[in-house]
PDB file of C-alpha atoms and ligand atoms in Angstrom:
ATOM      1  CA  MET T 278     101.641  91.994  88.583  1.00 44.00           C
ATOM      2  CA  SER T 279     100.730  95.621  87.967  1.00 47.00           C
ATOM      3  CA  SER T 280      97.019  94.867  87.709  1.00 47.00           C
ATOM      4  CA  LEU T 281      97.183  92.751  90.831  1.00 50.00           C
ATOM      5  CA  ALA T 282      98.826  95.608  92.729  1.00 64.00           C
ATOM      6  CA  LEU T 283      95.589  97.575  92.472  1.00 76.00           C
ATOM      7  CA  ILE T 284      94.226  96.262  95.760  1.00 78.00           C
ATOM      8  CA  ASN T 285      97.388  96.949  97.760  1.00 78.00           C
ATOM      9  CA  GLU T 286      97.434 100.509  96.436  1.00 80.00           C
ATOM     10  CA  PHE T 287      93.748 100.880  97.191  1.00 82.00           C
ATOM     11  CA  LEU T 288      94.382  99.802 100.788  1.00 81.00           C
ATOM     12  CA  GLY T 289      96.980 102.541 101.110  1.00 82.00           C
ATOM     13  CA  GLN T 290     100.065 100.402 101.525  1.00 85.00           C
ATOM     14  CA  PRO T 291     103.324 102.301 101.251  1.00 88.00           C
ATOM     15  CA  PRO T 292     105.615 101.036  98.477  1.00 88.00           C
ATOM     16  CA  ASN T 293     107.720  98.065  99.449  1.00 90.00           C
ATOM     17  CA  ALA T 294     111.341  98.837 100.370  1.00 91.00           C
ATOM     18  CA  SER T 295     112.640  95.440 101.534  1.00 92.00           C
ATOM     19  CA  SER T 296     114.027  92.422  99.729  1.00 90.00           C
ATOM     20  CA  HIS T 297     111.384  89.991 100.950  1.00 89.00           C
ATOM     21  CA  GLY T 298     108.463  92.434 100.744  1.00 89.00           C
ATOM     22  CA  TYR T 299     107.440  91.494  97.210  1.00 89.00           C
ATOM     23  CA  GLN T 300     106.524  88.007  98.365  1.00 87.00           C
ATOM     24  CA  ILE T 301     104.354  89.430 101.142  1.00 88.00           C
ATOM     25  CA  ASP T 302     102.700  91.774  98.652  1.00 88.00           C
ATOM     26  CA  HIS T 303     102.055  88.879  96.288  1.00 86.00           C
ATOM     27  CA  ILE T 304     100.280  86.885  98.965  1.00 86.00           C
ATOM     28  CA  LEU T 305      98.314  89.913 100.140  1.00 86.00           C
ATOM     29  CA  GLU T 306      97.196  90.748  96.621  1.00 86.00           C
ATOM     30  CA  PHE T 307      96.283  87.200  95.759  1.00 85.00           C
ATOM     31  CA  CYS T 308      94.372  86.709  99.028  1.00 86.00           C
ATOM     32  CA  HIS T 309      92.392  89.887  98.506  1.00 88.00           C
ATOM     33  CA  TRP T 310      91.456  88.982  94.937  1.00 87.00           C
ATOM     34  CA  PHE T 311      90.601  85.447  95.979  1.00 87.00           C
ATOM     35  CA  MET T 312      88.439  86.653  98.886  1.00 89.00           C
ATOM     36  CA  GLY T 313      86.814  89.157  96.521  1.00 91.00           C
ATOM     37  CA  ALA T 314      85.948  86.350  94.109  1.00 90.00           C
ATOM     38  CA  LEU T 315      84.586  84.233  96.975  1.00 89.00           C
ATOM     39  CA  PHE T 316      82.520  87.163  98.204  1.00 95.00           C
ATOM     40  CA  VAL T 317      80.982  87.760  94.787  1.00 96.00           C
ATOM     41  CA  GLY T 318      80.449  84.029  94.235  1.00 90.00           C
ATOM     42  CA  TRP T 319      78.809  83.312  97.579  1.00 90.00           C
ATOM     43  CA  SER T 320      76.697  86.483  97.382  1.00 96.00           C
ATOM     44  CA  ALA T 321      75.432  85.509  93.934  1.00 95.00           C
ATOM     45  CA  PHE T 322      74.671  81.986  95.176  1.00 89.00           C
ATOM     46  CA  PHE T 323      72.843  83.370  98.214  1.00 94.00           C
ATOM     47  CA  ILE T 324      70.653  85.616  96.058  1.00 95.00           C
ATOM     48  CA  TYR T 325      69.969  82.742  93.635  1.00 92.00           C
ATOM     49  CA  VAL T 326      68.891  80.493  96.522  1.00 89.00           C
ATOM     50  CA  LEU T 327      66.604  83.174  97.968  1.00 91.00           C
ATOM     51  CA  ILE T 328      64.797  83.482  94.645  1.00 91.00           C
ATOM     52  CA  ARG T 329      64.888  79.873  93.470  1.00 86.00           C
ATOM     53  CA  PHE T 330      63.607  78.411  96.729  1.00 85.00           C
ATOM     54  CA  ARG T 331      61.146  81.127  97.660  1.00 88.00           C
ATOM     55  CA  LYS T 332      58.014  79.881  99.404  1.00 85.00           C
ATOM     56  CA  ARG T 333      55.668  80.573  96.488  1.00 87.00           C
ATOM     57  CA  ARG T 334      57.676  78.421  94.127  1.00 85.00           C
ATOM     58  CA  GLN T 335      58.625  75.724  96.643  1.00 78.00           C
ATOM     59  CA  PRO T 336      55.827  75.329  99.207  1.00 80.00           C
ATOM     60  CA  GLY T 337      57.033  71.948 100.524  1.00 82.00           C
ATOM     61  CA  ALA T 338      60.557  71.049 101.711  1.00 80.00           C
ATOM     62  CA  ASP T 339      62.604  68.771  99.433  1.00 78.00           C
ATOM     63  CA  HIS T 340      64.046  66.063 101.654  1.00 83.00           C
ATOM     64  CA  LEU T 341      66.483  64.800  99.029  1.00 81.00           C
ATOM     65  CA  GLY T 342      68.404  68.061  98.628  1.00 76.00           C
ATOM     66  CA  VAL T 343      70.972  68.893  95.967  1.00 75.00           C
ATOM     67  CA  ARG T 344      71.404  66.272  93.268  1.00 82.00           C
ATOM     68  CA  SER T 345      74.237  67.715  91.201  1.00 83.00           C
ATOM     69  CA  GLY T 346      77.856  67.482  92.381  1.00 84.00           C
ATOM     70  CA  ILE T 347      78.751  71.006  91.358  1.00 85.00           C
ATOM     71  CA  SER T 348      78.730  72.451  94.890  1.00 82.00           C
ATOM     72  CA  THR T 349      81.026  69.680  96.111  1.00 87.00           C
ATOM     73  CA  HIS T 350      83.477  70.448  93.306  1.00 90.00           C
ATOM     74  CA  LEU T 351      83.335  74.169  94.080  1.00 86.00           C
ATOM     75  CA  GLU T 352      83.910  73.607  97.776  1.00 88.00           C
ATOM     76  CA  PHE T 353      86.779  71.280  97.054  1.00 92.00           C
ATOM     77  CA  SER T 354      88.497  73.777  94.747  1.00 90.00           C
ATOM     78  CA  VAL T 355      88.179  76.525  97.360  1.00 88.00           C
ATOM     79  CA  VAL T 356      89.784  74.251  99.958  1.00 92.00           C
ATOM     80  CA  LEU T 357      92.500  73.318  97.457  1.00 93.00           C
ATOM     81  CA  ILE T 358      93.357  76.955  96.657  1.00 89.00           C
ATOM     82  CA  GLU T 359      93.458  77.789 100.351  1.00 89.00           C
ATOM     83  CA  ALA T 360      95.701  74.813 101.063  1.00 93.00           C
ATOM     84  CA  VAL T 361      98.079  75.870  98.272  1.00 90.00           C
ATOM     85  CA  LEU T 362      98.157  79.424  99.647  1.00 87.00           C
ATOM     86  CA  LEU T 363      98.891  78.241 103.146  1.00 90.00           C
ATOM     87  CA  LEU T 364     101.261  75.336 102.496  1.00 93.00           C
ATOM     88  CA  GLY T 365     102.837  76.644  99.300  1.00 88.00           C
ATOM     89  CA  PHE T 366     103.328  80.306 100.108  1.00 85.00           C
ATOM     90  CA  ALA T 367     102.447  81.523 103.585  1.00 86.00           C
ATOM     91  CA  ILE T 368     104.147  78.868 105.735  1.00 90.00           C
ATOM     92  CA  PRO T 369     107.416  78.730 103.699  1.00 88.00           C
ATOM     93  CA  LEU T 370     107.654  82.537 103.737  1.00 85.00           C
ATOM     94  CA  TRP T 371     107.014  82.586 107.478  1.00 86.00           C
ATOM     95  CA  ALA T 372     109.591  79.839 108.054  1.00 87.00           C
ATOM     96  CA  LYS T 373     112.157  81.848 106.111  1.00 83.00           C
ATOM     97  CA  ARG T 374     111.424  84.893 108.266  1.00 82.00           C
ATOM     98  CA  VAL T 375     111.804  83.106 111.579  1.00 83.00           C
ATOM     99  CA  ASN T 376     114.361  80.368 110.845  1.00 83.00           C
ATOM    100  CA  GLN T 377     116.767  81.669 108.229  1.00 82.00           C
ATOM    101  CA  PHE T 378     118.367  84.596 109.957  1.00 84.00           C
ATOM    102  CA  PRO T 379     121.326  86.144 108.155  1.00 84.00           C
ATOM    103  CA  PRO T 380     124.729  85.159 109.576  1.00 79.00           C
ATOM    104  CA  GLY T 381     125.856  87.407 112.416  1.00 73.00           C
ATOM    105  CA  LYS T 382     128.814  88.971 110.668  1.00 78.00           C
ATOM    106  CA  ASP T 383     126.802  90.111 107.639  1.00 82.00           C
ATOM    107  CA  ALA T 384     123.945  91.604 109.554  1.00 87.00           C
ATOM    108  CA  LEU T 385     123.611  94.799 111.477  1.00 89.00           C
ATOM    109  CA  LEU T 386     122.320  94.097 114.969  1.00 91.00           C
ATOM    110  CA  VAL T 387     120.216  96.717 116.712  1.00 92.00           C
ATOM    111  CA  HIS T 388     118.505  96.462 120.051  1.00 92.00           C
ATOM    112  CA  VAL T 389     115.084  98.054 119.935  1.00 94.00           C
ATOM    113  CA  VAL T 390     113.686  98.838 123.368  1.00 92.00           C
ATOM    114  CA  ALA T 391     110.110 100.030 123.367  1.00 92.00           C
ATOM    115  CA  GLN T 392     108.554 102.092 126.114  1.00 91.00           C
ATOM    116  CA  GLN T 393     105.435 104.199 126.515  1.00 90.00           C
ATOM    117  CA  PHE T 394     105.547 105.950 124.041  1.00 90.00           C
ATOM    118  CA  SER T 395     108.694 105.737 121.976  1.00 91.00           C
ATOM    119  CA  PHE T 396     111.277 103.349 120.594  1.00 93.00           C
ATOM    120  CA  ASN T 397     114.859 103.468 121.888  1.00 92.00           C
ATOM    121  CA  TYR T 398     117.704 102.077 119.829  1.00 92.00           C
ATOM    122  CA  HIS T 399     120.925 100.644 121.169  1.00 90.00           C
ATOM    123  CA  LEU T 400     123.882 100.185 118.807  1.00 88.00           C
ATOM    124  CA  PRO T 401     127.244  98.698 119.770  1.00 85.00           C
ATOM    125  CA  GLY T 402     129.399 101.620 118.603  1.00 78.00           C
ATOM    126  CA  PRO T 403     132.835 101.332 116.916  1.00 75.00           C
ATOM    127  CA  ASP T 404     133.994  98.370 119.050  1.00 76.00           C
ATOM    128  CA  GLY T 405     131.087  96.253 117.809  1.00 77.00           C
ATOM    129  CA  GLN T 406     130.217  95.158 121.361  1.00 80.00           C
ATOM    130  CA  PHE T 407     127.054  95.920 123.237  1.00 86.00           C
ATOM    131  CA  GLY T 408     127.572  97.221 126.746  1.00 82.00           C
ATOM    132  CA  ARG T 409     125.845  95.513 129.645  1.00 84.00           C
ATOM    133  CA  ARG T 410     122.429  96.818 130.559  1.00 85.00           C
ATOM    134  CA  ASP T 411     120.702  96.578 133.889  1.00 81.00           C
ATOM    135  CA  ILE T 412     117.472  98.057 135.075  1.00 82.00           C
ATOM    136  CA  SER T 413     119.140  99.347 138.245  1.00 82.00           C
ATOM    137  CA  PHE T 414     121.142 101.845 136.183  1.00 83.00           C
ATOM    138  CA  GLU T 415     118.095 103.216 134.454  1.00 82.00           C
ATOM    139  CA  SER T 416     117.412 106.934 134.747  1.00 82.00           C
ATOM    140  CA  ASN T 417     116.203 109.792 132.598  1.00 81.00           C
ATOM    141  CA  SER T 418     119.704 110.361 131.278  1.00 81.00           C
ATOM    142  CA  ASN T 419     120.307 106.619 130.875  1.00 83.00           C
ATOM    143  CA  PRO T 420     117.015 105.309 129.458  1.00 81.00           C
ATOM    144  CA  LEU T 421     118.390 101.859 128.649  1.00 82.00           C
ATOM    145  CA  GLY T 422     120.245 101.325 131.914  1.00 82.00           C
ATOM    146  CA  LEU T 423     123.714 101.029 130.376  1.00 82.00           C
ATOM    147  CA  ASP T 424     126.236  99.911 132.954  1.00 81.00           C
ATOM    148  CA  PRO T 425     128.667 102.854 133.366  1.00 80.00           C
ATOM    149  CA  ASN T 426     131.333 100.438 134.635  1.00 83.00           C
ATOM    150  CA  ASP T 427     131.312  98.235 131.545  1.00 80.00           C
ATOM    151  CA  PRO T 428     134.067  99.268 129.104  1.00 79.00           C
ATOM    152  CA  ALA T 429     132.169  97.674 126.171  1.00 77.00           C
ATOM    153  CA  GLY T 430     129.376 100.163 126.718  1.00 77.00           C
ATOM    154  CA  LYS T 431     131.542 103.284 126.683  1.00 78.00           C
ATOM    155  CA  ASP T 432     131.170 103.843 122.921  1.00 80.00           C
ATOM    156  CA  ASP T 433     127.623 102.489 122.625  1.00 83.00           C
ATOM    157  CA  ILE T 434     125.094 104.570 120.795  1.00 84.00           C
ATOM    158  CA  VAL T 435     121.703 105.091 122.359  1.00 86.00           C
ATOM    159  CA  THR T 436     119.200 107.026 120.350  1.00 86.00           C
ATOM    160  CA  ALA T 437     115.456 107.457 120.223  1.00 87.00           C
ATOM    161  CA  GLY T 438     112.953 108.349 117.558  1.00 85.00           C
ATOM    162  CA  GLU T 439     115.135 107.979 114.494  1.00 89.00           C
ATOM    163  CA  LEU T 440     117.044 104.884 113.431  1.00 91.00           C
ATOM    164  CA  HIS T 441     119.456 104.835 110.515  1.00 92.00           C
ATOM    165  CA  VAL T 442     120.355 101.656 108.645  1.00 92.00           C
ATOM    166  CA  PRO T 443     122.491 101.115 105.543  1.00 92.00           C
ATOM    167  CA  VAL T 444     120.857  99.988 102.319  1.00 92.00           C
ATOM    168  CA  ASN T 445     121.302  96.407 101.020  1.00 91.00           C
ATOM    169  CA  ARG T 446     122.534  95.006 104.308  1.00 91.00           C
ATOM    170  CA  PRO T 447     120.424  92.702 106.473  1.00 92.00           C
ATOM    171  CA  VAL T 448     119.274  94.277 109.712  1.00 93.00           C
ATOM    172  CA  VAL T 449     118.439  92.175 112.747  1.00 93.00           C
ATOM    173  CA  ALA T 450     116.369  94.079 115.281  1.00 93.00           C
ATOM    174  CA  GLU T 451     116.115  92.513 118.719  1.00 93.00           C
ATOM    175  CA  LEU T 452     112.882  93.692 120.274  1.00 94.00           C
ATOM    176  CA  SER T 453     112.164  94.155 123.947  1.00 93.00           C
ATOM    177  CA  SER T 454     110.034  96.423 126.069  1.00 93.00           C
ATOM    178  CA  LYS T 455     110.388  98.320 129.313  1.00 90.00           C
ATOM    179  CA  ASP T 456     106.729  98.410 130.237  1.00 90.00           C
ATOM    180  CA  VAL T 457     103.829  96.974 128.245  1.00 94.00           C
ATOM    181  CA  ILE T 458     103.506  95.041 124.990  1.00 95.00           C
ATOM    182  CA  HIS T 459     104.327  97.184 121.966  1.00 95.00           C
ATOM    183  CA  ASP T 460     104.835  96.224 118.345  1.00 95.00           C
ATOM    184  CA  PHE T 461     107.745  97.504 116.304  1.00 95.00           C
ATOM    185  CA  PHE T 462     106.192  97.745 112.851  1.00 95.00           C
ATOM    186  CA  LEU T 463     107.954  98.895 109.694  1.00 94.00           C
ATOM    187  CA  PRO T 464     105.219  99.050 107.047  1.00 92.00           C
ATOM    188  CA  SER T 465     107.527  99.783 104.127  1.00 92.00           C
ATOM    189  CA  MET T 466     109.798  96.881 105.147  1.00 92.00           C
ATOM    190  CA  ARG T 467     106.793  94.551 105.422  1.00 92.00           C
ATOM    191  CA  ILE T 468     107.944  93.380 108.831  1.00 92.00           C
ATOM    192  CA  GLY T 469     106.992  93.868 112.432  1.00 92.00           C
ATOM    193  CA  GLY T 470     107.204  92.117 115.745  1.00 92.00           C
ATOM    194  CA  ASP T 471     105.833  92.379 119.237  1.00 94.00           C
ATOM    195  CA  ALA T 472     108.054  93.937 121.873  1.00 93.00           C
ATOM    196  CA  ILE T 473     107.220  92.036 125.043  1.00 94.00           C
ATOM    197  CA  PRO T 474     108.604  92.798 128.515  1.00 92.00           C
ATOM    198  CA  GLY T 475     110.971  90.042 129.592  1.00 89.00           C
ATOM    199  CA  SER T 476     111.471  88.673 126.079  1.00 91.00           C
ATOM    200  CA  LEU T 477     114.006  89.278 123.331  1.00 91.00           C
ATOM    201  CA  ILE T 478     112.332  88.826 119.973  1.00 91.00           C
ATOM    202  CA  PRO T 479     114.487  89.140 116.854  1.00 91.00           C
ATOM    203  CA  ILE T 480     113.138  90.180 113.465  1.00 92.00           C
ATOM    204  CA  TRP T 481     115.112  90.816 110.307  1.00 92.00           C
ATOM    205  CA  PHE T 482     114.822  92.558 106.969  1.00 92.00           C
ATOM    206  CA  THR T 483     117.036  93.872 104.192  1.00 93.00           C
ATOM    207  CA  PRO T 484     116.253  97.397 103.006  1.00 94.00           C
ATOM    208  CA  ILE T 485     116.691  97.777  99.254  1.00 94.00           C
ATOM    209  CA  LYS T 486     115.793 101.438  98.776  1.00 92.00           C
ATOM    210  CA  THR T 487     117.260 104.506 100.397  1.00 92.00           C
ATOM    211  CA  GLY T 488     114.784 106.939 101.869  1.00 92.00           C
ATOM    212  CA  THR T 489     112.791 107.783 104.947  1.00 93.00           C
ATOM    213  CA  ASP T 490     110.156 105.365 106.166  1.00 92.00           C
ATOM    214  CA  GLU T 491     107.727 105.267 109.015  1.00 93.00           C
ATOM    215  CA  VAL T 492     108.051 103.237 112.205  1.00 94.00           C
ATOM    216  CA  ILE T 493     104.833 102.711 114.109  1.00 94.00           C
ATOM    217  CA  CYS T 494     103.703 100.886 117.186  1.00 95.00           C
ATOM    218  CA  ALA T 495     101.143  98.298 116.150  1.00 94.00           C
ATOM    219  CA  GLN T 496      99.839  97.337 119.581  1.00 93.00           C
ATOM    220  CA  LEU T 497      97.363  99.438 121.484  1.00 94.00           C
ATOM    221  CA  CYS T 498      99.792 100.185 124.297  1.00 93.00           C
ATOM    222  CA  GLY T 499      98.179 103.034 126.206  1.00 91.00           C
ATOM    223  CA  LEU T 500      96.783 106.532 125.921  1.00 92.00           C
ATOM    224  CA  GLY T 501      99.746 107.846 123.941  1.00 92.00           C
ATOM    225  CA  HIS T 502      99.783 104.936 121.507  1.00 93.00           C
ATOM    226  CA  TYR T 503      98.618 107.133 118.617  1.00 93.00           C
ATOM    227  CA  GLY T 504     101.788 109.189 118.928  1.00 91.00           C
ATOM    228  CA  MET T 505     104.181 106.263 119.134  1.00 93.00           C
ATOM    229  CA  LYS T 506     105.808 106.809 115.790  1.00 92.00           C
ATOM    230  CA  GLY T 507     109.357 107.033 114.636  1.00 92.00           C
ATOM    231  CA  THR T 508     111.482 107.250 111.557  1.00 93.00           C
ATOM    232  CA  LEU T 509     113.611 104.702 109.798  1.00 94.00           C
ATOM    233  CA  VAL T 510     116.174 106.271 107.511  1.00 94.00           C
ATOM    234  CA  VAL T 511     117.754 103.968 104.951  1.00 93.00           C
ATOM    235  CA  ASP T 512     121.109 105.496 104.058  1.00 91.00           C
ATOM    236  CA  THR T 513     123.778 104.826 101.500  1.00 92.00           C
ATOM    237  CA  PRO T 514     126.748 103.147 103.232  1.00 90.00           C
ATOM    238  CA  GLN T 515     128.622 106.489 103.228  1.00 90.00           C
ATOM    239  CA  ASP T 516     125.735 108.387 104.787  1.00 90.00           C
ATOM    240  CA  TYR T 517     125.313 105.621 107.331  1.00 89.00           C
ATOM    241  CA  GLN T 518     128.965 105.848 108.377  1.00 88.00           C
ATOM    242  CA  ALA T 519     128.582 109.620 108.682  1.00 88.00           C
ATOM    243  CA  TRP T 520     125.521 109.169 110.892  1.00 88.00           C
ATOM    244  CA  LEU T 521     127.330 106.589 113.044  1.00 85.00           C
ATOM    245  CA  LYS T 522     130.256 108.943 113.455  1.00 85.00           C
ATOM    246  CA  GLU T 523     127.972 111.787 114.437  1.00 84.00           C
ATOM    247  CA  ARG T 524     126.117 109.649 116.982  1.00 82.00           C
ATOM    248  CA  ALA T 525     129.388 108.256 118.351  1.00 78.00           C
ATOM    249  CA  GLU T 526     130.700 111.788 118.829  1.00 78.00           C
ATOM    250  CA  LEU T 527     127.505 112.751 120.594  1.00 76.00           C
ATOM    251  CA  ALA T 528     127.745 109.650 122.777  1.00 67.00           C
ATOM    252  CA  GLY T 529     131.398 110.411 123.529  1.00 63.00           C
ATOM    253  CA  GLY T 530     130.475 113.966 124.449  1.00 53.00           C
ATOM    254  CA  SER T 531     127.775 112.916 126.851  1.00 50.00           C
ATOM    255  CA  GLN T 532     129.980 110.114 128.188  1.00 46.00           C
ATOM    256  CA  SER T 533     132.564 112.506 129.640  1.00 41.00           C
ATOM    257  CA  ALA T 534     129.827 114.492 131.287  1.00 38.00           C
ATOM    258  CA  ALA T 535     127.763 111.464 132.232  1.00 38.00           C
ATOM    259  CA  PRO T 536     129.023 110.549 135.714  1.00 39.00           C
ATOM    260  CA  SER T 537     128.327 113.920 137.318  1.00 37.00           C
ATOM    261  CA  PRO T 538     124.994 115.268 136.008  1.00 37.00           C
ATOM    262  CA  SER T 539     122.846 112.602 137.620  1.00 38.00           C
ATOM    263  CA  PRO T 540     123.191 113.240 141.323  1.00 39.00           C
ATOM    264  CA  GLY T 541     119.577 112.385 141.993  1.00 39.00           C
ATOM    265  CA  ALA T 542     119.640 109.102 140.126  1.00 38.00           C
ATOM    266  CA  PRO T 543     120.179 105.962 142.167  1.00 40.00           C
ATOM    267  CA  GLN T 544     123.755 104.948 141.345  1.00 40.00           C
ATOM    268  CA  PRO T 545     124.545 101.765 143.255  1.00 39.00           C
ATOM    269  CA  GLN T 546     128.118 100.997 144.246  1.00 40.00           C
ATOM    270  CA  ASN T 547     129.508 104.377 143.299  1.00 38.00           C
ATOM    271  CA  LYS T 548     132.615 105.363 145.152  1.00 37.00           C
ATOM    272  CA  PRO T 549     131.835 108.208 147.531  1.00 38.00           C
ATOM    273  CA  SER T 550     135.230 109.719 146.712  1.00 39.00           C
ATOM    274  CA  GLU T 551     133.865 111.744 143.788  1.00 38.00           C
ATOM    275  CA  PRO T 552     134.621 115.425 143.841  1.00 39.00           C
ATOM    276  CA  ALA T 553     131.763 116.898 145.791  1.00 38.00           C
ATOM    277  CA  ALA T 554     129.469 118.472 143.227  1.00 38.00           C
ATOM    278  CA  SER T 555     128.209 121.904 144.084  1.00 39.00           C
ATOM    279  CA  PRO T 556     124.428 121.702 144.369  1.00 40.00           C
ATOM    280  CA  THR T 557     123.478 123.274 141.059  1.00 39.00           C
ATOM    281  CA  PRO T 558     119.780 122.876 140.464  1.00 39.00           C
ATOM    282  CA  GLY T 559     118.255 122.080 137.083  1.00 37.00           C
ATOM    283  CA  GLY T 560     120.104 120.842 134.068  1.00 32.00           C
TER     284      GLY T 560
HETATM  285 CU1  LIG H 823     103.400 101.116 121.763  1.00 97.09          CU
END
C-alpha cells in the first residue's frame, strides 16, 4: 500500500480524512499505475513497430498481417482488468455513495447553499428543525431567505466560510445554489458534488480525523471562482458542541435585532404597526 501511495502523493493529494476515502485512494492509485503500465507498453510497441516495419526492411505490404495470437491475448487482458476495475470496484463504491445514505438520526444534516463566490451553511439549531426558506425573504442580512415568521427557524444557524462538523459521525450535506452551478468539493474527505440551482443534491461522508481541511468550488463558476474557498473544521464532539453553542448565541443575538435593521429590504406581509424606526443611515 505504501509503495502504491507514491502516485497519489506525487499528484499532491491531501491525506485522506474520511472513512470511505481509502477505497477511493486505492482505485486512484491502481488506475494510475495501470495507465502508466499501458503507456509504457503501448509506447514500446509503437517504437518496435516503427523500427521493425520500416520501409527499408519491409518494402512491400504484408496482406496477411499478424500471425501470432499474442496481441489478442494482451488486448483481452487489458479489457478484463478494466472490466474488473469498473464492475468490481468503481461501480460498487459509487453505488454505496449514492444509495446507502446513513440513517437520518445518526447523521448530521447540513444545508450547503452555494453562491458567487462563497458557501453558506444552514444548520437546524438546538430544536433540530430547519426553518422555512423562501427567496422572497432574501436580503444581505438574510442570505438564505429564512422565513422570520417560522418558529422552527428562530434558532437556526446560518454561517458562511467555515463549517464545523464532529469527528466520527456521518455528515449529510444537501447541496443547492442561488445562482450558477458550483461544486462543493472536500478534497480531504474524497467527496464532492455539484450545487445546481433548483436542485437539492445530497452527499455524505464520515470524517475520521480532527483538523482543518479545505473546501473548494470545483466548477468554473465565474470571475471570482479562484477565491471560492472555505474551511471545514473537524472537531471533537466537545469542541463541536462548543462551536454550536457559540453560533447559536450569535444567531440569538442577531435574531433579537433582526426585525428592525433591514428597513430597505423587501419584507412582504409585515405589519405596518412596527414602532416607527428613526431614519438612521448606515449600519
Ligand atoms: Cu463556485
